[in-house]
XYZ file of N, CA, C and O in Angstrom:
336
model
N 16.969 148.668 -27.707
C 16.516 147.532 -26.927
C 17.653 146.543 -26.795
O 18.434 146.373 -27.710
N 17.650 145.851 -25.679
C 18.679 144.850 -25.442
C 18.051 143.463 -25.361
O 17.037 143.272 -24.691
N 18.684 142.526 -26.044
C 18.199 141.145 -26.066
C 19.305 140.220 -25.567
O 20.489 140.456 -25.814
N 18.891 139.168 -24.885
C 19.811 138.154 -24.389
C 19.413 136.818 -24.992
O 18.251 136.408 -24.906
N 20.377 136.148 -25.602
C 20.147 134.801 -26.120
C 20.909 133.819 -25.246
O 22.124 133.929 -25.085
N 20.209 132.866 -24.675
C 20.830 131.823 -23.866
C 21.205 130.692 -24.815
O 20.371 129.896 -25.228
N 22.478 130.666 -25.198
C 22.972 129.761 -26.230
C 22.872 128.304 -25.803
O 23.057 127.960 -24.644
N 22.587 127.472 -26.781
C 22.473 126.028 -26.594
C 23.264 125.388 -27.727
O 23.261 125.878 -28.857
N 23.918 124.261 -27.451
C 24.778 123.644 -28.465
C 24.022 123.270 -29.737
O 24.592 123.201 -30.811
N 22.734 123.005 -29.633
C 21.922 122.728 -30.818
C 20.856 123.801 -30.985
O 19.741 123.531 -31.393
N 21.218 125.023 -30.669
C 20.280 126.136 -30.728
C 20.193 126.753 -32.105
O 20.411 126.094 -33.121
N 19.923 128.032 -32.145
C 19.757 128.723 -33.417
C 21.111 128.853 -34.121
O 22.165 128.825 -33.507
N 21.063 129.016 -35.418
C 22.270 129.054 -36.239
C 23.015 130.380 -36.070
O 22.438 131.400 -35.698
N 24.294 130.324 -36.389
C 25.116 131.539 -36.374
C 24.567 132.560 -37.376
O 24.643 133.759 -37.146
N 24.013 132.074 -38.467
C 23.426 132.961 -39.484
C 22.253 133.746 -38.898
O 22.131 134.948 -39.095
N 21.387 133.063 -38.140
C 20.256 133.742 -37.519
C 20.737 134.730 -36.460
O 20.208 135.837 -36.356
N 21.752 134.364 -35.703
C 22.316 135.294 -34.719
C 22.824 136.550 -35.425
O 22.568 137.673 -34.980
N 23.514 136.366 -36.541
C 24.006 137.512 -37.316
C 22.853 138.369 -37.823
O 22.922 139.608 -37.778
N 21.790 137.728 -38.303
C 20.622 138.472 -38.788
C 19.960 139.259 -37.660
O 19.530 140.397 -37.861
N 19.878 138.662 -36.484
C 19.291 139.368 -35.330
C 20.150 140.578 -34.973
O 19.637 141.654 -34.671
N 21.466 140.403 -35.020
C 22.375 141.517 -34.701
C 22.238 142.665 -35.701
O 22.586 143.800 -35.393
N 21.736 142.389 -36.897
C 21.557 143.420 -37.918
C 20.263 144.222 -37.744
O 20.045 145.193 -38.471
N 19.423 143.842 -36.799
C 18.167 144.573 -36.584
C 18.487 145.940 -35.990
O 19.127 146.028 -34.935
N 18.079 147.011 -36.657
C 18.366 148.356 -36.149
C 17.765 148.573 -34.753
O 16.631 148.194 -34.481
N 18.560 149.158 -33.874
C 18.080 149.495 -32.538
C 18.101 148.339 -31.551
O 17.659 148.497 -30.415
N 18.590 147.187 -31.973
C 18.627 146.019 -31.095
C 20.075 145.616 -30.828
O 20.863 145.473 -31.755
N 20.387 145.464 -29.568
C 21.703 144.968 -29.163
C 21.514 143.553 -28.636
O 20.725 143.327 -27.718
N 22.241 142.603 -29.223
C 22.120 141.203 -28.827
C 23.358 140.771 -28.071
O 24.474 140.971 -28.527
N 23.135 140.158 -26.920
C 24.221 139.550 -26.159
C 23.945 138.053 -26.083
O 22.816 137.634 -25.822
N 24.977 137.262 -26.325
C 24.856 135.811 -26.274
C 25.502 135.330 -24.976
O 26.660 135.629 -24.713
N 24.735 134.604 -24.176
C 25.223 134.053 -22.902
C 25.486 132.572 -23.108
O 24.561 131.796 -23.339
N 26.758 132.194 -23.045
C 27.149 130.800 -23.254
C 27.279 130.001 -21.966
O 27.406 128.784 -22.020
N 27.292 130.658 -20.838
C 27.578 129.974 -19.575
C 26.389 129.976 -18.612
O 26.578 129.893 -17.404
N 25.193 130.046 -19.142
C 24.011 130.093 -18.278
C 23.801 128.792 -17.514
O 23.195 128.779 -16.450
N 24.327 127.669 -18.024
C 24.127 126.379 -17.361
C 24.771 126.352 -15.974
O 24.338 125.599 -15.108
N 25.805 127.142 -15.771
C 26.499 127.178 -14.484
C 25.787 128.077 -13.468
O 26.171 128.100 -12.305
N 24.761 128.790 -13.898
C 24.045 129.711 -13.011
C 22.946 128.999 -12.242
O 22.313 128.074 -12.769
N 22.695 129.450 -11.025
C 21.527 128.980 -10.284
C 20.297 129.645 -10.906
O 20.431 130.658 -11.618
N 19.084 129.123 -10.656
C 17.895 129.790 -11.190
C 17.805 131.260 -10.762
O 17.420 132.110 -11.556
N 18.207 131.564 -9.531
C 18.182 132.948 -9.058
C 19.173 133.826 -9.798
O 18.870 134.977 -10.140
N 20.370 133.304 -10.045
C 21.379 134.050 -10.793
C 20.927 134.281 -12.231
O 21.106 135.373 -12.786
N 20.318 133.260 -12.819
C 19.820 133.385 -14.184
C 18.710 134.427 -14.262
O 18.706 135.283 -15.156
N 17.792 134.393 -13.316
C 16.707 135.387 -13.286
C 17.279 136.793 -13.154
O 16.837 137.721 -13.845
N 18.256 136.965 -12.286
C 18.893 138.276 -12.101
C 19.507 138.765 -13.414
O 19.354 139.926 -13.788
N 20.173 137.887 -14.122
C 20.808 138.223 -15.409
C 19.760 138.594 -16.467
O 19.901 139.593 -17.170
N 18.702 137.804 -16.538
C 17.654 138.034 -17.536
C 16.956 139.369 -17.298
O 16.602 140.067 -18.254
N 16.764 139.758 -16.054
C 16.064 141.011 -15.724
C 16.736 142.250 -16.308
O 16.103 143.299 -16.420
N 18.004 142.153 -16.681
C 18.739 143.290 -17.241
C 18.340 143.578 -18.687
O 18.676 144.634 -19.216
N 17.637 142.650 -19.327
C 17.355 142.740 -20.761
C 15.873 142.930 -21.030
O 15.021 142.538 -20.248
N 15.580 143.523 -22.202
C 14.194 143.728 -22.637
C 13.608 142.466 -23.245
O 12.409 142.206 -23.136
N 14.458 141.692 -23.938
C 14.011 140.513 -24.680
C 14.876 139.323 -24.296
O 16.096 139.439 -24.191
N 14.236 138.180 -24.098
C 14.940 136.930 -23.836
C 14.685 135.996 -25.002
O 13.531 135.722 -25.357
N 15.755 135.507 -25.628
C 15.659 134.548 -26.723
C 16.116 133.190 -26.209
O 17.186 133.074 -25.604
N 15.302 132.178 -26.472
C 15.605 130.820 -26.027
C 15.479 129.851 -27.188
O 14.717 130.079 -28.123
N 16.185 128.747 -27.064
C 16.051 127.649 -28.002
C 16.338 126.364 -27.254
O 17.451 126.184 -26.757
N 15.343 125.503 -27.131
C 15.441 124.218 -26.445
C 15.482 124.337 -24.928
O 14.754 123.695 -24.248
N 16.396 125.093 -24.396
C 16.573 125.221 -22.952
C 16.849 126.673 -22.639
O 17.169 127.438 -23.509
N 16.883 127.112 -21.448
C 16.492 126.448 -20.211
C 15.035 126.724 -19.906
O 14.359 127.436 -20.654
N 14.582 126.224 -18.782
C 13.284 126.640 -18.279
C 13.418 128.088 -17.831
O 14.437 128.477 -17.260
N 12.406 128.877 -18.095
C 12.418 130.267 -17.656
C 12.169 130.282 -16.151
O 11.187 129.687 -15.688
N 13.039 130.937 -15.367
C 12.821 130.988 -13.928
C 11.451 131.586 -13.595
O 11.105 132.675 -14.076
N 10.674 130.877 -12.796
C 9.320 131.303 -12.456
C 9.250 132.643 -11.762
O 8.266 133.362 -11.886
N 10.298 133.009 -11.045
C 10.280 134.274 -10.313
C 10.230 135.489 -11.234
O 9.880 136.583 -10.806
N 10.521 135.307 -12.517
C 10.426 136.415 -13.466
C 8.983 136.854 -13.675
O 8.735 137.991 -14.067
N 8.030 135.977 -13.416
C 6.615 136.337 -13.574
C 6.221 137.452 -12.607
O 5.452 138.340 -12.961
N 6.765 137.400 -11.410
C 6.431 138.409 -10.393
C 7.355 139.619 -10.432
O 6.932 140.732 -10.125
N 8.608 139.390 -10.782
C 9.595 140.479 -10.803
C 10.409 140.398 -12.097
O 11.528 139.905 -12.094
N 9.835 140.893 -13.198
C 10.507 140.746 -14.491
C 11.651 141.728 -14.753
O 12.397 141.535 -15.711
N 11.783 142.754 -13.946
C 12.815 143.752 -14.230
C 12.531 144.438 -15.547
O 11.405 144.860 -15.796
N 13.520 144.513 -16.424
C 13.350 145.148 -17.740
C 12.683 144.235 -18.764
O 12.301 144.691 -19.839
N 12.547 142.965 -18.448
C 12.049 141.973 -19.397
C 10.622 142.276 -19.852
O 9.719 142.419 -19.039
N 10.470 142.366 -21.176
C 9.157 142.662 -21.764
C 8.653 141.551 -22.671
O 7.471 141.444 -22.938
N 9.584 140.729 -23.166
C 9.194 139.747 -24.186
C 10.120 138.538 -24.120
O 11.330 138.687 -23.992
N 9.527 137.355 -24.220
C 10.285 136.116 -24.303
C 9.967 135.484 -25.648
O 8.801 135.282 -25.990
N 11.013 135.184 -26.413
C 10.850 134.595 -27.741
C 11.526 133.230 -27.750
O 12.733 133.125 -27.542
N 10.748 132.200 -28.003
C 11.258 130.831 -28.026
C 11.447 130.424 -29.479
O 10.477 130.258 -30.217
N 12.698 130.308 -29.894
C 13.035 129.976 -31.273
C 13.453 128.520 -31.350
O 14.550 128.165 -30.979
N 12.569 127.689 -31.854
C 12.890 126.283 -31.937
C 12.113 125.653 -33.089
O 10.987 126.014 -33.356
N 12.753 124.716 -33.711
C 12.075 123.996 -34.794
C 12.539 124.473 -36.146
O 13.213 125.488 -36.288
N 12.181 123.725 -37.142
C 12.562 124.071 -38.504
C 11.592 123.417 -39.469
O 10.837 122.504 -39.120
N 11.624 123.904 -40.691
C 10.833 123.323 -41.756
C 11.682 122.198 -42.361
O 12.838 122.419 -42.719
N 11.112 121.015 -42.470
C 11.866 119.888 -43.009
C 11.080 119.202 -44.114
O 9.859 119.145 -44.080
N 11.810 118.672 -45.069
C 11.190 117.895 -46.123
C 10.919 116.495 -45.577
O 11.688 115.972 -44.786
N 9.844 115.878 -46.031
C 9.540 114.509 -45.618
C 9.981 113.539 -46.676
O 10.085 113.791 -47.808
């Protein structure tokens, strides 16, 4: 399976990215330049992957609902456990 992570400056940690890369049978690609893409270009890129990983941003292009391509799962990774 192929996964795409749309990197964000305050996104998931490098440690978590490394752990995801260690999952057997999963290939992770990190996209650092998605902000320069139009929504159509971003949708086209996302359609190549089985899994989309997000943190904070971006909005998922609405056109993926009708034409998802290979996309089967969207995982939104955000938040943390904090002490009060």
